[in-house]
C-alpha positions as semicolon CSV with decimal commas, in nm:
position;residue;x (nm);y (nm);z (nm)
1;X;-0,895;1,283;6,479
2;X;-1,152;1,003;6,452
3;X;-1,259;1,206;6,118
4;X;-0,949;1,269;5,923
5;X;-0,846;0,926;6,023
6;X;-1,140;0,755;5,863
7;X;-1,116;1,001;5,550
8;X;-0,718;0,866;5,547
9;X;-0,875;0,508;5,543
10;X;-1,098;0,584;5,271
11;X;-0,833;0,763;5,073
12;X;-0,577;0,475;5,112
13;X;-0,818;0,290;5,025
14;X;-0,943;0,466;4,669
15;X;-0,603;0,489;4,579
16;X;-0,550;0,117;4,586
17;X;-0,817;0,020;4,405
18;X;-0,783;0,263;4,178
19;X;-0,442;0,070;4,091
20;X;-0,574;-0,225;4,065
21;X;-0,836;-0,111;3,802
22;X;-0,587;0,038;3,623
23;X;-0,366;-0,295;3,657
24;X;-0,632;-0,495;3,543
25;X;-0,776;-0,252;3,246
26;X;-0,378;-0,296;3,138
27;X;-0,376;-0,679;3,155
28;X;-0,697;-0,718;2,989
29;X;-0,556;-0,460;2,714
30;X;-0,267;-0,666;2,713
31;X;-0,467;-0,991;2,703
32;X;-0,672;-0,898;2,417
33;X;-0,375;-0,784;2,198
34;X;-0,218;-1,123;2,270
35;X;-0,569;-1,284;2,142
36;X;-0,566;-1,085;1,845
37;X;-0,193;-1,194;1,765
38;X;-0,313;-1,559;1,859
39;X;-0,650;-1,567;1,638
40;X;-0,512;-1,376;1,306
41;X;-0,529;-1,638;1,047
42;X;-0,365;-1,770;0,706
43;X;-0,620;-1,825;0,464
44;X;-0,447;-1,938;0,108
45;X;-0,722;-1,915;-0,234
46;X;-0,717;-2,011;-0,526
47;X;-0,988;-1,770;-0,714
48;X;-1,117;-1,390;-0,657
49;X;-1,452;-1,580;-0,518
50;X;-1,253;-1,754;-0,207
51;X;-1,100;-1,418;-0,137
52;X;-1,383;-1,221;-0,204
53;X;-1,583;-1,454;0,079
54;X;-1,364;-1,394;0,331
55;X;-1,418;-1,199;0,627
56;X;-1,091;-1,065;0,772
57;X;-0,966;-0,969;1,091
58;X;-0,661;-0,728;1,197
59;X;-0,347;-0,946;1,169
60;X;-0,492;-1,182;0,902
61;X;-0,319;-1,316;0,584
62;X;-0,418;-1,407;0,258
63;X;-0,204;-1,567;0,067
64;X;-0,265;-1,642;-0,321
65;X;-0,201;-1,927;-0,481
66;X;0,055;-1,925;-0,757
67;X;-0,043;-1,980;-1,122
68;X;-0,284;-1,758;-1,351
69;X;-0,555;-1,581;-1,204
70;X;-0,752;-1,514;-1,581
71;X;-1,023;-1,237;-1,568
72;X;-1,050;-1,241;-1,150
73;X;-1,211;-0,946;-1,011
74;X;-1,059;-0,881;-0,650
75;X;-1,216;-0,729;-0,401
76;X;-0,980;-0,671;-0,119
77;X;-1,232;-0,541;0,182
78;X;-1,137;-0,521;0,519
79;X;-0,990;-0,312;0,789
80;X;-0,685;-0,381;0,981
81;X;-0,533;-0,177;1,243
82;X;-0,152;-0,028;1,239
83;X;-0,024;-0,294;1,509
84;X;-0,185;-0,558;1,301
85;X;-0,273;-0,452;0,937
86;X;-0,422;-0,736;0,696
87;X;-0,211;-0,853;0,382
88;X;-0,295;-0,993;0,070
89;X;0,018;-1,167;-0,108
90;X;0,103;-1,400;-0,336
91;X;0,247;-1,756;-0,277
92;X;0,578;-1,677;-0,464
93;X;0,635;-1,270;-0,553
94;X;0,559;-1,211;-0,925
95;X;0,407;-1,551;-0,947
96;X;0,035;-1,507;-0,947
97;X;-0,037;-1,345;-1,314
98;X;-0,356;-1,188;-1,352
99;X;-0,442;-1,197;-1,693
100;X;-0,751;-1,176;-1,919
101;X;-0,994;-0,897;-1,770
102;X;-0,850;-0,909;-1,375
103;X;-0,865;-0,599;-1,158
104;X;-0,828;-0,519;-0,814
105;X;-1,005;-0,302;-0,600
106;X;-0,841;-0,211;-0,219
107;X;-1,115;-0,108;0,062
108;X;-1,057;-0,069;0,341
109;X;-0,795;0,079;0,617
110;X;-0,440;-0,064;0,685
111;X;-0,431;-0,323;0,409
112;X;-0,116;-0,417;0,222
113;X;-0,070;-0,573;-0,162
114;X;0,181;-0,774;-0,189
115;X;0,360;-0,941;-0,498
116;X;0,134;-0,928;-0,786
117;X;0,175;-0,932;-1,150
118;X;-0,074;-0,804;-1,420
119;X;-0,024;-0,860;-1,791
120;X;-0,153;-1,079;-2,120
121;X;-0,496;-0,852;-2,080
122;X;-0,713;-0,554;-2,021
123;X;-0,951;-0,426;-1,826
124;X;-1,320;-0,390;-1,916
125;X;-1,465;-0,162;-1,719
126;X;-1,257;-0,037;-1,416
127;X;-0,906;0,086;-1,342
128;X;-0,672;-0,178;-1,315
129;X;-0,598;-0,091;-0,918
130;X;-0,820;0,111;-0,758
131;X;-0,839;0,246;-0,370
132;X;-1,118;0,289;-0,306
133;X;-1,253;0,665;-0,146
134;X;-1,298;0,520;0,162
135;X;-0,943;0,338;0,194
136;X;-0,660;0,489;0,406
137;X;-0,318;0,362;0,523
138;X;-0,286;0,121;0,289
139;X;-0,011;-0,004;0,052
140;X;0,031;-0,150;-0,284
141;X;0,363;-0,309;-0,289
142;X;0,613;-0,532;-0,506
143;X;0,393;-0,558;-0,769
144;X;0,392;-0,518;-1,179
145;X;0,140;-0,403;-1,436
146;X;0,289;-0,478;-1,825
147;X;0,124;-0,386;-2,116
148;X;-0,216;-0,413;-1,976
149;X;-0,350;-0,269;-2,293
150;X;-0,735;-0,320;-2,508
151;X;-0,692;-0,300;-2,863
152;X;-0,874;-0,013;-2,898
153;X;-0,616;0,234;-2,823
154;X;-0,884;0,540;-2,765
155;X;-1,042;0,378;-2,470
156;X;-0,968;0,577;-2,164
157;X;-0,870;0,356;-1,821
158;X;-0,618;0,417;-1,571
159;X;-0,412;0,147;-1,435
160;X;-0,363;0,291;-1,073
161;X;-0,623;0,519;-0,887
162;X;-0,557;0,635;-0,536
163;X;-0,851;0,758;-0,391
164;X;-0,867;0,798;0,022
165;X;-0,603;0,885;0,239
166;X;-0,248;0,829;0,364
167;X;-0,217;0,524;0,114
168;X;0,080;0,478;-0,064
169;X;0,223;0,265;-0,419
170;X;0,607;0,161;-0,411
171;X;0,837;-0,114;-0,497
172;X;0,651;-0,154;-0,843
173;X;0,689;-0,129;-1,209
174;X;0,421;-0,020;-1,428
175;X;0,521;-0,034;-1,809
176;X;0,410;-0,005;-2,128
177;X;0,069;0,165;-2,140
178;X;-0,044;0,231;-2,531
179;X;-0,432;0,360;-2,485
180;X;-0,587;0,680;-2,350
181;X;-0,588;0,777;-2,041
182;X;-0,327;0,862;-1,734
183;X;-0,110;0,559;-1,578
184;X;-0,177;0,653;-1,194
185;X;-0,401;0,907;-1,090
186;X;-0,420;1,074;-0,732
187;X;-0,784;1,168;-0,752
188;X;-0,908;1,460;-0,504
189;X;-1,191;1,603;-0,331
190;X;-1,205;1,899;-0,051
191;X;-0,972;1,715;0,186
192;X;-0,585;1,652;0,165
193;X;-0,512;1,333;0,099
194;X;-0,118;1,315;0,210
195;X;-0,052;1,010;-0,071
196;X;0,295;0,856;-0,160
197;X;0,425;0,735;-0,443
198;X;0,787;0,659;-0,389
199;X;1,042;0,346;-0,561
200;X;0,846;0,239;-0,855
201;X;1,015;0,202;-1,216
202;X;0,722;0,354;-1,429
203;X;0,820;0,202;-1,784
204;X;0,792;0,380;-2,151
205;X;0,504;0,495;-2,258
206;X;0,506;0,608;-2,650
207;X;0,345;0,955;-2,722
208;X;-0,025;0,951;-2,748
209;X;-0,053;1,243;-2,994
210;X;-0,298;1,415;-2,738
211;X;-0,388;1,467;-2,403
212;X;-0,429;1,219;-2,146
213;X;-0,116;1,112;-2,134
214;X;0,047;1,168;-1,869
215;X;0,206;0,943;-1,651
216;X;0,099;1,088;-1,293
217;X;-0,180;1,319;-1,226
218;X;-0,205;1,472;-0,886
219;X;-0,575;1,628;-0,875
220;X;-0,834;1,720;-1,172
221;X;-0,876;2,085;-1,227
222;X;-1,238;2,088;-1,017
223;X;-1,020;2,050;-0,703
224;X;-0,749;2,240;-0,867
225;X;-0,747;2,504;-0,564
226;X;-0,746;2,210;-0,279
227;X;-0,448;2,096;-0,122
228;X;-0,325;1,745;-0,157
229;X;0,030;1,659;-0,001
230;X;0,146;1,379;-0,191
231;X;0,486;1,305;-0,277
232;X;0,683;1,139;-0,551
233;X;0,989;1,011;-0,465
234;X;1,293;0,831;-0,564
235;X;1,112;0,648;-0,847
236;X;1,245;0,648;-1,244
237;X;1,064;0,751;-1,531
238;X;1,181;0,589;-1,838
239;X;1,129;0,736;-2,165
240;X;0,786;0,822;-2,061
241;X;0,646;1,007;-2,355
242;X;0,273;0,976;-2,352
243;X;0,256;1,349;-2,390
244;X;0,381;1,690;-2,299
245;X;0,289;1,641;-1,925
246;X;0,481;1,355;-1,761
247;X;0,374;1,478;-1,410
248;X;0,055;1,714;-1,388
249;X;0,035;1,902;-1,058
250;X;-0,290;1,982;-1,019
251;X;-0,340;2,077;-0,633
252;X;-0,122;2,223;-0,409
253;X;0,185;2,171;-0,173
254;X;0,306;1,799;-0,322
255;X;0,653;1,735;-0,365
256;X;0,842;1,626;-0,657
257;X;1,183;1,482;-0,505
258;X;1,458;1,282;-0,592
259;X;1,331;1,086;-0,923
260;X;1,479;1,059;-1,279
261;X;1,323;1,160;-1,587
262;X;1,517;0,937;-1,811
263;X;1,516;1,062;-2,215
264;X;1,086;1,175;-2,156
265;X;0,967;1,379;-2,409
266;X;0,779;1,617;-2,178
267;X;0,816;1,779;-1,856
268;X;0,686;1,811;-1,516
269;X;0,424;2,074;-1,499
270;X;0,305;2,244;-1,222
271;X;-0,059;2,328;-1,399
272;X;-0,282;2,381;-1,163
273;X;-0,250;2,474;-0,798
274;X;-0,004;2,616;-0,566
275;X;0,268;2,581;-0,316
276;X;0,413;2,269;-0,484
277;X;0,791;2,204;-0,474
278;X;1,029;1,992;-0,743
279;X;1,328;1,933;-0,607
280;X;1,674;1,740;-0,645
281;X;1,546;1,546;-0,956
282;X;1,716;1,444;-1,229
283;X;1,609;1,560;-1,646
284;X;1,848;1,345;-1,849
285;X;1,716;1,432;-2,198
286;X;2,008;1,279;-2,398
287;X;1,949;1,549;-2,662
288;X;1,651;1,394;-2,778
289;X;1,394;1,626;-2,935
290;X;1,140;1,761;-2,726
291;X;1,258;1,640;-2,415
292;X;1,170;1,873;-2,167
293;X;1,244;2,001;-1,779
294;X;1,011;2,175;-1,556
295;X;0,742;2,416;-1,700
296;X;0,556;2,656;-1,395
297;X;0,227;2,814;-1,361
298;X;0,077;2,925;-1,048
299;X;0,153;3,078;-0,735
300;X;0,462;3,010;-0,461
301;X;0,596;2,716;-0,641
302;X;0,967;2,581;-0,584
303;X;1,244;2,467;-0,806
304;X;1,513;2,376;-0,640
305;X;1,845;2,120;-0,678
306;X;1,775;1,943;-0,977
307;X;1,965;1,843;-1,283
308;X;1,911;1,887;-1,628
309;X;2,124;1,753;-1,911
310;X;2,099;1,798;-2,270
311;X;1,706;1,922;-2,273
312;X;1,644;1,945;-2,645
313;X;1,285;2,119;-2,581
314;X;1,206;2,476;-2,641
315;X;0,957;2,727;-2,501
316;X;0,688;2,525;-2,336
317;X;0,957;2,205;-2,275
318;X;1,282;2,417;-2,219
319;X;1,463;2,275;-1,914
320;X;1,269;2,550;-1,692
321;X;0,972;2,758;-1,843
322;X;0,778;3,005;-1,663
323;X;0,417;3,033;-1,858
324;X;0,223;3,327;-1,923
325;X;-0,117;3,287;-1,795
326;X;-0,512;3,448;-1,917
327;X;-0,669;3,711;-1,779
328;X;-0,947;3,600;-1,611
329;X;-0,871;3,222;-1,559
330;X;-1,144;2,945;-1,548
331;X;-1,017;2,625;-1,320
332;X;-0,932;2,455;-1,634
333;X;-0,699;2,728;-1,783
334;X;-0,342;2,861;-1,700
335;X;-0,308;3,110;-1,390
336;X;-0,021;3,372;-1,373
337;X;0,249;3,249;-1,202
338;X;0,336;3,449;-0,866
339;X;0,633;3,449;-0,681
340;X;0,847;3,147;-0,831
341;X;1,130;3,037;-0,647
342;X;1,420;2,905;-0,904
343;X;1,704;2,804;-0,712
344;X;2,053;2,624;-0,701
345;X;2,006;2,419;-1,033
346;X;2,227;2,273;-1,272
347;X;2,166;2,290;-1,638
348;X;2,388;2,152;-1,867
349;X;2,388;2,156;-2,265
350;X;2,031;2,258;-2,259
351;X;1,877;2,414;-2,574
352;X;1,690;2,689;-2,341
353;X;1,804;2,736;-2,024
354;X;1,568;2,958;-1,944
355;X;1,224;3,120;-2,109
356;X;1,034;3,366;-1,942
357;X;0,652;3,427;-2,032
358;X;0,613;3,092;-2,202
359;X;0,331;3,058;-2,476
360;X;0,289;3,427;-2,464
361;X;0,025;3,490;-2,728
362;X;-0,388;3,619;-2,787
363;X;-0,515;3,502;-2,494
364;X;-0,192;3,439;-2,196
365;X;-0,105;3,769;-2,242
366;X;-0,081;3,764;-1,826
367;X;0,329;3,777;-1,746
368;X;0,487;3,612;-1,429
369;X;0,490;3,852;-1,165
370;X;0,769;3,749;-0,864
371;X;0,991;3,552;-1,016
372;X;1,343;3,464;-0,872
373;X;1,607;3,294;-1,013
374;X;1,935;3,276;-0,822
375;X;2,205;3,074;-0,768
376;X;2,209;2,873;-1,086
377;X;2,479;2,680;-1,230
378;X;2,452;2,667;-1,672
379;X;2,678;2,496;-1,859
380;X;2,713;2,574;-2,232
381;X;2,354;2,650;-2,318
382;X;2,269;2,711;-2,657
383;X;2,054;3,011;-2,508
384;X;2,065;3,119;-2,207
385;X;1,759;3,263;-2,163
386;X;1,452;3,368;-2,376
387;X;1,232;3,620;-2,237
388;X;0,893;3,607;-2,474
389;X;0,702;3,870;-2,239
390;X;0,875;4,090;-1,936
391;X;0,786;3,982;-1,591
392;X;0,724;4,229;-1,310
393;X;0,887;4,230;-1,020
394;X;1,203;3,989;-1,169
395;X;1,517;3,870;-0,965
396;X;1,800;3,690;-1,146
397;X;2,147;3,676;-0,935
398;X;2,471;3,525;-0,834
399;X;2,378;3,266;-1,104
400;X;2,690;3,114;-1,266
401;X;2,759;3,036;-1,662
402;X;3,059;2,830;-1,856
403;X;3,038;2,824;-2,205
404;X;2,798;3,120;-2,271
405;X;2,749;3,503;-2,293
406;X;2,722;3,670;-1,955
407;X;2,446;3,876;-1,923
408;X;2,288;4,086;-1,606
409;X;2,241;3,828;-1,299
410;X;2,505;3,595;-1,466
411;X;2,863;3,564;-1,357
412;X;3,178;3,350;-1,536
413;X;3,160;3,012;-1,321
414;X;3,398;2,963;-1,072
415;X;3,476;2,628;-0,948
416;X;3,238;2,526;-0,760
417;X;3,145;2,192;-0,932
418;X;3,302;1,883;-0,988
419;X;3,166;1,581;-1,233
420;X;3,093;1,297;-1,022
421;X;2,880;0,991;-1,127
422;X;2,886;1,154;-1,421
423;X;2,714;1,424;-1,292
424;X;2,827;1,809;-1,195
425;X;2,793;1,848;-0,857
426;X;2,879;2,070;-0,617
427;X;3,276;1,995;-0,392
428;X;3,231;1,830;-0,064
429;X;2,841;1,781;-0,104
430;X;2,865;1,497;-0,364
431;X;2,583;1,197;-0,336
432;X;2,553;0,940;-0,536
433;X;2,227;0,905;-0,777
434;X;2,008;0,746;-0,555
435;X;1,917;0,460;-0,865
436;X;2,314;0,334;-0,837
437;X;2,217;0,191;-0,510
438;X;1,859;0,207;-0,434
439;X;1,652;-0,052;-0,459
440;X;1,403;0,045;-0,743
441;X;1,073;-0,160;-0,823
442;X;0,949;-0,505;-0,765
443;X;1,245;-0,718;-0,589
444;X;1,194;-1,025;-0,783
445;X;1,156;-0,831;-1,130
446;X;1,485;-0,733;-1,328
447;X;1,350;-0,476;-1,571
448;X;1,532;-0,368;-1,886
449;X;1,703;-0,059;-1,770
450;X;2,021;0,125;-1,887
451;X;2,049;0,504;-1,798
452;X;2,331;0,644;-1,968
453;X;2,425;1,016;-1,990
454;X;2,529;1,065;-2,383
């Protein structure tokens, strides 16, 4: 009894202090989050050089003076925490104007950008905003880039790169790019990189005449067969034109979701990669020659929900083309397309609803293998569909025409759709487009927008 009393003791014992090590490991957790809240700082600058001094702590705040910032080269480096991530800002949003050769670089982990403008200059050397490969969970926010153009309209910069991880560009417009080179890049190596790009007003951008173009790229061709997981959503693309490609997928399973492709002469492409997915976006081409829609190459990719009105393009930039591909494809070239998935769209007034084994000729002599289209709403097309090679393994049906010749997988349209917001749209599933009440772009910049269905 003696025995299994003192054992008891000892227990009772344990167990008590055990709670009070576990009380006092809490309080000093608690304690040193309260310090950390306590000791984060407000630093205000006037110059990259004060900023670039710095050295920041989770919870700090740098705050920018207003005023032009002329050829500044920021260095944003630290690492915050998600509790407590560090933010750089300006004094007044859209008020600090970084002009002359400015650029800003963002290293680090959980860092937000806040508020600033770039225009009246170019950059010299770098991209204009650059994560850096090592930054993750951080956020460039609220902030414009105008016509941030050299004279020499051949040299090739980008004016967003996203290297890293989980990091993400909204809330910002980015207009008016004239010179070589993609407007935001998502640049990838042998790791996902789970990006987002959602809210932003991405401005015209006149046609380059070539490639390089495009407005977003989402990989190189290197990486082509990596996976990347980035979404764009719920941002507008206004008569961006820089060339055929407004989007390039070039990695696998991203999302394309929600956005409006306002009057672009080009389309989204899926070029490279697989397992991708463009969905419930809106292709207002106004009937403006060589506006385009969605153009597919590679294996498992989705098209699902959108809405396409008046696409003018044909064959390559027909409101959705599925591509012929090589034989024996390099990275760089065009790989047969495998099991598409075409699904619950509506096309209206299009020039080509619909061509199968796109840019058929010497050398993509490879035809789609898999494809399904189904459940497809047309309206008045002046061609349904063009089929410039025969794809194996083909599924079209319970798609639904107005204004056309039926043909096999096509029935007369019932009623189904009604126009609402201008827009036909399926009874008792309405929504309003999400740019009639969304908040789009920098808060404290009004751009010049007017999106009109002709």
């Amino acid at each position: 009894m003696k025995f299994i009393f003192s054992s008891s003791l000892m227990l009772f014992f344990f167990l008590q202090y055990s709670s009070c090590a576990k009380a006092i490991e809490a309080d000093s957790i608690s304690n040193n989050t309260e310090k950390q809240m306590v000791t984060a700082k407000t630093y205000t600058v006037a110059n990259s050089a004060e900023l670039n001094a710095l050295s920041l702590q989770p919870g700090d705040k740098v705050i920018m003076k207003s005023g032009e910032w002329k050829s500044q080269l920021i260095n944003f480096k630290a690492k915050g925490t998600a509790e407590n991530p560090i933010t750089l800002v300006a004094e007044t949003k859209g008020s600090v104007i970084l002009t002359g050769n400015s650029n800003l670089k963002i290293d680090g982990e959980w860092l937000i950008v806040d508020g600033l403008s770039f225009k009246n200059g170019f950059s010299l050397k770098d991209d204009v905003v650059v994560f850096s490969k090592t930054t993750s969970n951080s956020r460039l926010t609220n902030t414009n880039i105008e016509d941030y153009n050299p004279s020499d309209k051949t040299v090739d910069y980008k004016w967003v790169s996203l290297f890293g991880k989980n990091n993400r560009v909204d809330h910002c417009s980015i207009s008016g790019k004239t010179h070589q080179g993609t407007t935001l890049v998502v640049w990838l190596d042998d790791k996902a990189n789970y990006h987002q790009i959602d809210h932003n007003y991405f401005g015209p951008r006149p046609d380059l005449a070539n490639n390089g173009g495009e407005t977003i790229r989402i990989g190189t061709s290197t990486y082509s067969m990596n996976d990347s997981y980035t979404t764009v959503e719920n941002n507008i693309f206004d008569k961006c034109s820089g060339e055929v490609e407004i989007i390039s997928i070039k990695s696998g399973y991203n999302k394309i979701l929600n956005n409006l492709f306002y009057e672009c002469v080009g389309t989204v492409t899926f070029r490279h990669g697989n397992h991708s997915e463009v969905g419930n976006n809106y292709f207002v081409g106004n009937g403006i020659t060589n506006t385009g829609g969605i153009r597919i190459i590679g294996e498992n990719q989705k098209v699902h929900g959108n809405y396409l009105y008046k696409i003018a393009g044909r064959t390559l930039r027909s409101a959705i083309s599925i591509m012929n591909a090589y034989e024996n494809p390099a990275l760089s070239d065009y790989w047969k397309v495998k099991n598409a998935d075409i699904q619950y769209n509506v096309i209206v007034d299009a020039r080509e609803a619909f061509v199968l084994g796109a840019g058929k000729d010497g050398t993509r002599t490879v035809a789609p293998d898999g494809v399904t289209i189904a459940n497809n709403y047309v309206i008045n097309p002046t061609t349904l569909l063009v089929t410039q090679d025969d794809p194996k393994n083909l599924k079209i049906e319970n798609n639904q025409l107005d204004g056309g010749t039926l043909i096999s997988g096509f029935v007369k349209m019932g009623n189904d759709l009604e126009l609402s917001d201008g827009v036909w749209q399926k009874k008792n599933a309405s929504k309003k487009p999400f740019w009639l009440n969304t908040a789009i772009g920098p808060g404290w910049k009004k751009d010049n927008r007017s999106f009109i269905f002709k």
